[in-house]
Tab-separated table of C-alpha atoms in Angstrom:
chain	number	residue	atom	x	y	z
K	1	MET	CA	28.209	7.323	-119.682
K	2	THR	CA	26.444	3.988	-118.963
K	3	GLY	CA	23.889	5.915	-116.928
K	4	ASN	CA	23.170	8.282	-119.799
K	5	LEU	CA	22.534	5.195	-122.103
K	6	ALA	CA	20.316	3.708	-119.504
K	7	HIS	CA	18.276	6.814	-119.360
K	8	LEU	CA	18.062	7.209	-123.147
K	9	THR	CA	17.042	3.423	-123.422
K	10	LEU	CA	14.205	3.866	-120.842
K	11	ALA	CA	13.182	7.137	-122.543
K	12	PHE	CA	12.939	5.356	-126.240
K	13	GLY	CA	11.263	2.543	-124.563
K	14	LEU	CA	8.516	4.721	-122.956
K	15	LEU	CA	7.953	6.631	-125.982
K	16	GLY	CA	7.838	3.413	-128.000
K	17	ASN	CA	4.998	2.330	-125.716
K	18	VAL	CA	3.232	5.579	-126.071
K	19	VAL	CA	3.467	5.547	-129.934
K	20	SER	CA	2.636	1.762	-130.140
K	21	PHE	CA	-0.369	2.380	-128.129
K	22	MET	CA	-1.535	4.989	-130.611
K	23	VAL	CA	-0.847	2.448	-133.422
K	24	PHE	CA	-3.156	0.016	-131.593
K	25	LEU	CA	-5.825	2.751	-131.504
K	26	ALA	CA	-5.452	3.844	-135.053
K	27	PRO	CA	-7.818	1.454	-136.527
K	28	ILE	CA	-10.745	2.784	-134.406
K	29	PRO	CA	-12.037	5.045	-137.236
K	30	THR	CA	-12.033	2.108	-139.508
K	31	PHE	CA	-14.057	0.168	-137.014
K	32	TYR	CA	-16.366	3.190	-136.701
K	33	LYS	CA	-17.086	3.155	-140.462
K	34	VAL	CA	-17.853	-0.780	-140.055
K	35	TYR	CA	-20.151	-0.166	-137.242
K	36	LYS	CA	-21.988	2.578	-139.224
K	37	LYS	CA	-22.355	0.562	-142.361
K	38	LYS	CA	-22.901	-2.766	-140.428
K	39	SER	CA	-20.494	-4.442	-142.824
K	40	THR	CA	-16.685	-4.904	-143.179
K	41	GLU	CA	-16.773	-4.347	-146.915
K	42	GLY	CA	-13.245	-4.137	-148.390
K	43	PHE	CA	-11.484	-4.290	-144.991
K	44	GLN	CA	-9.580	-7.541	-144.049
K	45	SER	CA	-8.993	-9.364	-140.663
K	46	ALA	CA	-5.308	-10.336	-141.612
K	47	PRO	CA	-3.719	-7.116	-140.143
K	48	TYR	CA	-5.370	-7.765	-136.868
K	49	VAL	CA	-4.710	-11.417	-136.565
K	50	VAL	CA	-1.109	-10.797	-137.553
K	51	GLY	CA	-0.846	-8.016	-134.899
K	52	LEU	CA	-2.164	-10.352	-132.249
K	53	PHE	CA	0.338	-13.100	-133.275
K	54	SER	CA	3.280	-10.573	-133.383
K	55	ALA	CA	2.354	-9.285	-129.719
K	56	MET	CA	2.129	-12.810	-128.461
K	57	LEU	CA	5.484	-13.603	-129.971
K	58	TRP	CA	7.175	-10.615	-128.591
K	59	ILE	CA	5.920	-11.232	-125.108
K	60	TYR	CA	7.248	-14.803	-125.302
K	61	TYR	CA	10.675	-13.309	-126.484
K	62	ALA	CA	10.720	-10.856	-123.547
K	63	LEU	CA	9.955	-13.269	-121.018
K	64	LEU	CA	13.168	-15.200	-122.194
K	65	LYS	CA	15.095	-12.084	-121.670
K	66	THR	CA	15.757	-9.965	-118.514
K	67	ASN	CA	15.983	-6.319	-119.583
K	68	VAL	CA	12.923	-5.856	-121.878
K	69	MET	CA	10.214	-5.284	-119.656
K	70	LEU	CA	8.740	-2.592	-121.721
K	71	LEU	CA	8.116	-5.157	-124.482
K	72	ILE	CA	5.903	-7.052	-122.094
K	73	THR	CA	3.817	-4.016	-121.055
K	74	ILE	CA	2.918	-2.687	-124.574
K	75	ASN	CA	2.453	-6.105	-126.140
K	76	SER	CA	0.219	-7.180	-123.398
K	77	VAL	CA	-1.931	-4.115	-124.164
K	78	GLY	CA	-1.770	-4.885	-127.834
K	79	CYS	CA	-3.008	-8.486	-127.351
K	80	PHE	CA	-6.076	-7.263	-125.497
K	81	ILE	CA	-6.867	-4.560	-128.177
K	82	GLU	CA	-6.092	-6.767	-131.177
K	83	THR	CA	-8.536	-9.390	-129.736
K	84	LEU	CA	-11.323	-6.896	-129.436
K	85	TYR	CA	-10.691	-5.834	-133.000
K	86	ILE	CA	-10.936	-9.371	-134.228
K	87	CYS	CA	-14.221	-10.016	-132.413
K	88	PHE	CA	-15.653	-6.860	-133.726
K	89	PHE	CA	-14.696	-7.764	-137.286
K	90	LEU	CA	-16.142	-11.506	-136.917
K	91	PHE	CA	-19.397	-9.815	-135.673
K	92	TYR	CA	-19.882	-7.720	-138.750
K	93	ALA	CA	-17.999	-9.764	-141.413
K	94	PRO	CA	-20.079	-11.876	-144.122
K	95	LYS	CA	-20.189	-15.591	-143.800
K	96	LYS	CA	-17.231	-16.054	-146.247
K	97	ALA	CA	-14.957	-13.369	-144.722
K	98	ARG	CA	-15.658	-14.806	-141.226
K	99	MET	CA	-14.687	-18.440	-142.135
K	100	GLU	CA	-11.515	-17.079	-143.895
K	101	SER	CA	-10.644	-15.061	-140.492
K	102	LEU	CA	-11.265	-18.127	-138.369
K	103	LYS	CA	-8.997	-20.282	-140.515
K	104	LEU	CA	-6.174	-17.570	-140.267
K	105	ILE	CA	-6.673	-17.452	-136.351
K	106	VAL	CA	-6.403	-21.196	-136.190
K	107	LEU	CA	-3.365	-21.324	-138.483
K	108	LEU	CA	-1.381	-18.517	-136.763
K	109	ILE	CA	-2.593	-18.274	-133.250
K	110	VAL	CA	-3.286	-22.053	-132.482
K	111	VAL	CA	-1.040	-23.901	-134.689
K	112	GLY	CA	1.770	-21.404	-135.324
K	113	PHE	CA	2.265	-20.067	-131.950
K	114	GLY	CA	1.659	-23.325	-130.271
K	115	LEU	CA	4.309	-24.926	-132.390
K	116	ILE	CA	6.919	-22.289	-131.624
K	117	VAL	CA	6.330	-22.526	-127.855
K	118	THR	CA	6.229	-26.257	-127.877
K	119	LEU	CA	9.432	-26.835	-130.035
K	120	THR	CA	11.625	-24.096	-128.331
K	121	GLN	CA	10.724	-25.643	-124.933
K	122	PHE	CA	11.535	-29.152	-125.714
K	123	LEU	CA	14.374	-28.806	-128.324
K	124	ALA	CA	16.201	-25.806	-126.894
K	125	SER	CA	17.287	-24.442	-123.418
K	126	GLY	CA	18.942	-21.382	-121.934
K	127	VAL	CA	20.382	-18.821	-124.035
K	128	THR	CA	19.926	-20.792	-127.286
K	129	ARG	CA	16.188	-20.553	-126.700
K	130	GLY	CA	16.184	-16.784	-126.615
K	131	VAL	CA	18.402	-16.610	-129.642
K	132	ILE	CA	15.897	-18.955	-131.578
K	133	VAL	CA	12.853	-17.149	-130.571
K	134	GLY	CA	14.574	-13.663	-131.212
K	135	TRP	CA	15.383	-14.795	-134.929
K	136	ILE	CA	11.790	-15.934	-135.312
K	137	CYS	CA	10.619	-12.497	-134.032
K	138	LEU	CA	13.028	-10.769	-136.318
K	139	VAL	CA	12.052	-12.733	-139.534
K	140	PHE	CA	8.278	-12.348	-138.719
K	141	SER	CA	8.560	-8.581	-138.052
K	142	LEU	CA	10.250	-8.201	-141.515
K	143	CYS	CA	7.430	-10.093	-142.994
K	144	VAL	CA	4.843	-7.817	-141.210
K	145	PHE	CA	6.582	-4.786	-142.437
K	146	VAL	CA	6.514	-6.093	-146.042
K	147	ALA	CA	2.763	-6.894	-145.824
K	148	PRO	CA	1.687	-3.353	-146.513
K	149	LEU	CA	3.004	-3.705	-149.985
K	150	GLY	CA	-0.276	-5.391	-150.861
K	151	VAL	CA	-2.218	-2.020	-149.655
K	152	VAL	CA	0.443	0.019	-151.710
K	153	ARG	CA	-0.356	-2.048	-154.846
K	154	GLN	CA	-4.061	-1.560	-154.290
K	155	VAL	CA	-3.645	2.264	-153.716
K	156	ILE	CA	-1.738	2.603	-156.881
K	157	LYS	CA	-4.066	0.237	-158.948
K	158	THR	CA	-7.212	2.055	-157.790
K	159	LYS	CA	-5.914	5.531	-157.197
K	160	SER	CA	-7.800	5.437	-153.979
K	161	VAL	CA	-6.802	5.746	-150.295
K	162	GLU	CA	-10.018	4.668	-148.815
K	163	TYR	CA	-8.524	1.440	-147.335
K	164	MET	CA	-5.205	2.888	-146.114
K	165	PRO	CA	-5.763	5.063	-143.071
K	166	ILE	CA	-3.218	7.936	-142.866
K	167	LEU	CA	-3.216	7.738	-139.024
K	168	LEU	CA	-1.990	4.185	-138.888
K	169	SER	CA	0.836	4.900	-141.461
K	170	VAL	CA	2.084	8.031	-139.379
K	171	ALA	CA	1.743	5.935	-136.033
K	172	LEU	CA	3.580	2.928	-137.559
K	173	THR	CA	6.497	5.236	-138.945
K	174	LEU	CA	6.940	6.954	-135.425
K	175	SER	CA	6.738	3.562	-133.767
K	176	ALA	CA	9.409	2.214	-135.964
K	177	VAL	CA	11.764	5.097	-135.121
K	178	MET	CA	11.383	4.703	-131.499
K	179	TRP	CA	11.709	0.963	-131.317
K	180	PHE	CA	14.750	1.121	-133.554
K	181	PHE	CA	16.685	3.301	-131.072
K	182	TYR	CA	15.367	1.216	-128.196
K	183	GLY	CA	16.787	-1.881	-129.678
K	184	LEU	CA	20.099	-0.176	-130.857
K	185	LEU	CA	20.797	1.219	-127.428
K	186	LEU	CA	19.997	-2.084	-125.665
K	187	GLY	CA	22.211	-3.901	-128.319
K	188	ASP	CA	19.414	-6.070	-129.308
K	189	PHE	CA	19.291	-6.252	-133.087
K	190	ASN	CA	16.294	-8.482	-133.123
K	191	ILE	CA	14.254	-5.397	-132.033
K	192	ALA	CA	16.341	-2.754	-134.037
K	193	ILE	CA	16.693	-4.340	-137.610
K	194	PRO	CA	12.953	-4.908	-138.482
K	195	ASN	CA	12.126	-1.362	-137.577
K	196	VAL	CA	14.481	-0.011	-140.340
K	197	LEU	CA	12.274	-1.464	-142.900
K	198	GLY	CA	9.053	-0.504	-141.013
K	199	PHE	CA	10.238	3.275	-141.189
K	200	ILE	CA	10.998	3.006	-144.990
K	201	PHE	CA	7.446	1.386	-145.689
K	202	GLY	CA	5.704	3.890	-143.487
K	203	VAL	CA	7.187	6.770	-145.174
K	204	LEU	CA	6.251	5.260	-148.558
K	205	GLN	CA	2.571	5.014	-147.344
K	206	MET	CA	2.601	8.633	-146.297
K	207	ILE	CA	3.766	9.690	-149.769
K	208	LEU	CA	1.249	7.628	-151.636
K	209	TYR	CA	-1.442	8.954	-149.331
K	210	TYR	CA	-0.651	12.676	-150.242
K	211	MET	CA	-0.296	11.648	-153.854
K	212	TYR	CA	-3.787	10.020	-154.345
K	213	LYS	CA	-6.048	11.511	-151.593
K	214	ASN	CA	-7.539	14.083	-153.903
K	215	LYS	CA	-7.817	11.846	-157.079
K	216	LYS	CA	-10.941	10.114	-158.294
K	217	PRO	CA	-10.915	6.411	-157.924
K	218	VAL	CA	-10.800	4.077	-161.075
K	219	ALA	CA	-14.102	2.746	-160.011
K	220	GLY	CA	-15.801	6.018	-160.209
K	221	GLU	CA	-14.494	6.518	-163.800
K	222	LYS	CA	-16.054	3.255	-164.865
K	223	ILE	CA	-19.502	4.170	-163.259
K	224	THR	CA	-19.396	7.345	-165.253
K	225	THR	CA	-18.691	5.652	-168.530
K	226	SER	CA	-21.714	3.247	-167.761
K	227	GLU	CA	-24.036	6.135	-166.892
K	228	ALA	CA	-23.155	7.880	-170.246
K	229	LYS	CA	-23.907	4.611	-172.214
K	230	ASN	CA	-27.272	4.262	-170.374
K	231	SER	CA	-27.977	7.880	-171.325
K	232	GLU	CA	-27.083	7.270	-174.943
K	233	MET	CA	-29.491	4.316	-175.060
K	234	GLU	CA	-32.266	6.412	-173.556
K	235	GLN	CA	-31.816	9.068	-176.205
K	236	LYS	CA	-32.077	6.428	-178.905
K	237	ILE	CA	-35.343	4.812	-177.513
K	238	PRO	CA	-37.548	7.843	-178.403
K	239	GLU	CA	-36.094	8.062	-181.905
K	240	PHE	CA	-37.003	4.343	-182.335
K	241	LYS	CA	-40.594	4.785	-181.064
K	242	ASP	CA	-41.103	7.866	-183.455
K	243	GLN	CA	-40.013	5.692	-186.374
K	244	LYS	CA	-42.645	3.106	-185.421
K	245	ILE	CA	-45.354	5.583	-185.478
K	246	ILE	CA	-44.255	6.720	-188.979
K	247	ASP	CA	-44.476	3.189	-190.253
K	248	VAL	CA	-47.948	2.791	-188.838
K	249	VAL	CA	-49.141	5.934	-190.686
K	250	LYS	CA	-47.568	4.609	-193.818
K	251	LEU	CA	-49.075	1.299	-193.490
K	252	GLU	CA	-52.543	2.826	-192.840
K	253	THR	CA	-52.290	5.109	-196.057
K	254	LEU	CA	-51.074	2.118	-198.244
K	255	MET	CA	-54.027	-0.074	-197.040
K	256	HIS	CA	-56.600	2.635	-197.907
K	257	SER	CA	-54.980	3.431	-201.240
K	258	ASP	CA	-55.461	-0.355	-202.261
K	259	ILE	CA	-59.384	-0.286	-201.591
K	260	PRO	CA	-61.123	0.059	-205.026
K	261	LYS	CA	-63.444	2.840	-205.466
K	262	PRO	CA	-67.064	1.792	-206.766
K	263	LYS	CA	-68.424	3.210	-210.052
K	264	LEU	CA	-71.477	5.404	-209.654
K	265	HIS	CA	-74.488	6.213	-212.085
K	266	LYS	CA	-75.486	9.664	-212.504
K	267	ASN	CA	-78.076	9.280	-209.715
K	268	GLY	CA	-75.069	8.420	-207.491
K	269	TYR	CA	-75.932	4.655	-206.923
K	270	ASP	CA	-73.414	1.737	-207.346
K	271	ALA	CA	-73.570	0.441	-210.981
K	272	GLY	CA	-72.892	-3.140	-209.911
K	273	HIS	CA	-75.869	-3.350	-207.468
K	274	GLY	CA	-78.842	-1.481	-209.396
K	275	ASP	CA	-80.683	0.780	-207.366
K	276	GLU	CA	-79.459	-0.369	-204.125
K	277	LYS	CA	-78.362	2.424	-201.992
K	278	PRO	CA	-74.882	2.279	-200.591
K	279	LYS	CA	-74.649	1.426	-196.822
K	280	ASP	CA	-73.994	3.957	-194.177
K	281	PRO	CA	-70.228	4.048	-193.645
K	282	SER	CA	-70.920	4.790	-190.028
K	283	ASN	CA	-72.446	1.168	-189.747
K	284	ALA	CA	-69.639	-0.586	-191.360
K	285	PRO	CA	-67.310	-2.639	-189.225
K	286	LYS	CA	-64.077	-0.955	-188.336
K	287	HIS	CA	-60.961	-2.904	-188.564
K	288	THR	CA	-58.025	-1.595	-186.514
K	289	ILE	CA	-54.520	-2.778	-186.886
K	290	GLU	CA	-52.563	-2.538	-183.738
K	291	VAL	CA	-48.795	-2.591	-184.082
K	292	LYS	CA	-46.964	-3.050	-180.951
K	293	ALA	CA	-43.630	-1.126	-180.508
């Protein structure tokens, strides 16, 4: 019986390593988009910084235990991959996003992890140190699995799944299942408990993806409304110009109607100027009134 449990534990641990490796590779399409557009756009560095911190924390916890070597293998790979992602993000991120990412890195990796290692090494010893670090891993893992609620809120608000990759959601759900059984068979609830929440949120993300994947985002509707208003304005402009032309014609007619007509003798000359012939109208100065629209 004990031998069967050991084999099952090893099997789930190996499957956990394989699926977790898929989780670490899941953001590759995201970074391919970043590479093509030469910009990080709406993507954030927080998931990758948190992923790096989590991997470092689990390695530290595994080093304090004796039978969780599979945690060390996968999290060592995770540290390397997450570091590459962060460097890639910092290279293409705008200045503001880059500064925010660097602040988060200093806060979590340098200050946070540094304090945990220092305090547990000097203020605890033996089994107590492992228990304390285990509880820290448990609480932090729960926070990590709650973090996708921000993405869920964004998806519901914008009706767009652009920034919620389905591959990552599927991989996280499978990973949570594998590590839950691995922790359960080992009797290590610091590993098992957080993955229950991970499974629930993973399923929730997949449901939302299939609900909103074919729907138009809210931003697109706003753009359509704006274009309609612009089109309406363009239709009104010609009407306004036509009205200006009509007003100019009316003004010209009114001006000609106010000019008094000269009285003529029978011989056709102007009565007020004797025998003086009228001037040739073609030589008279022309006055043009220009009305700007």
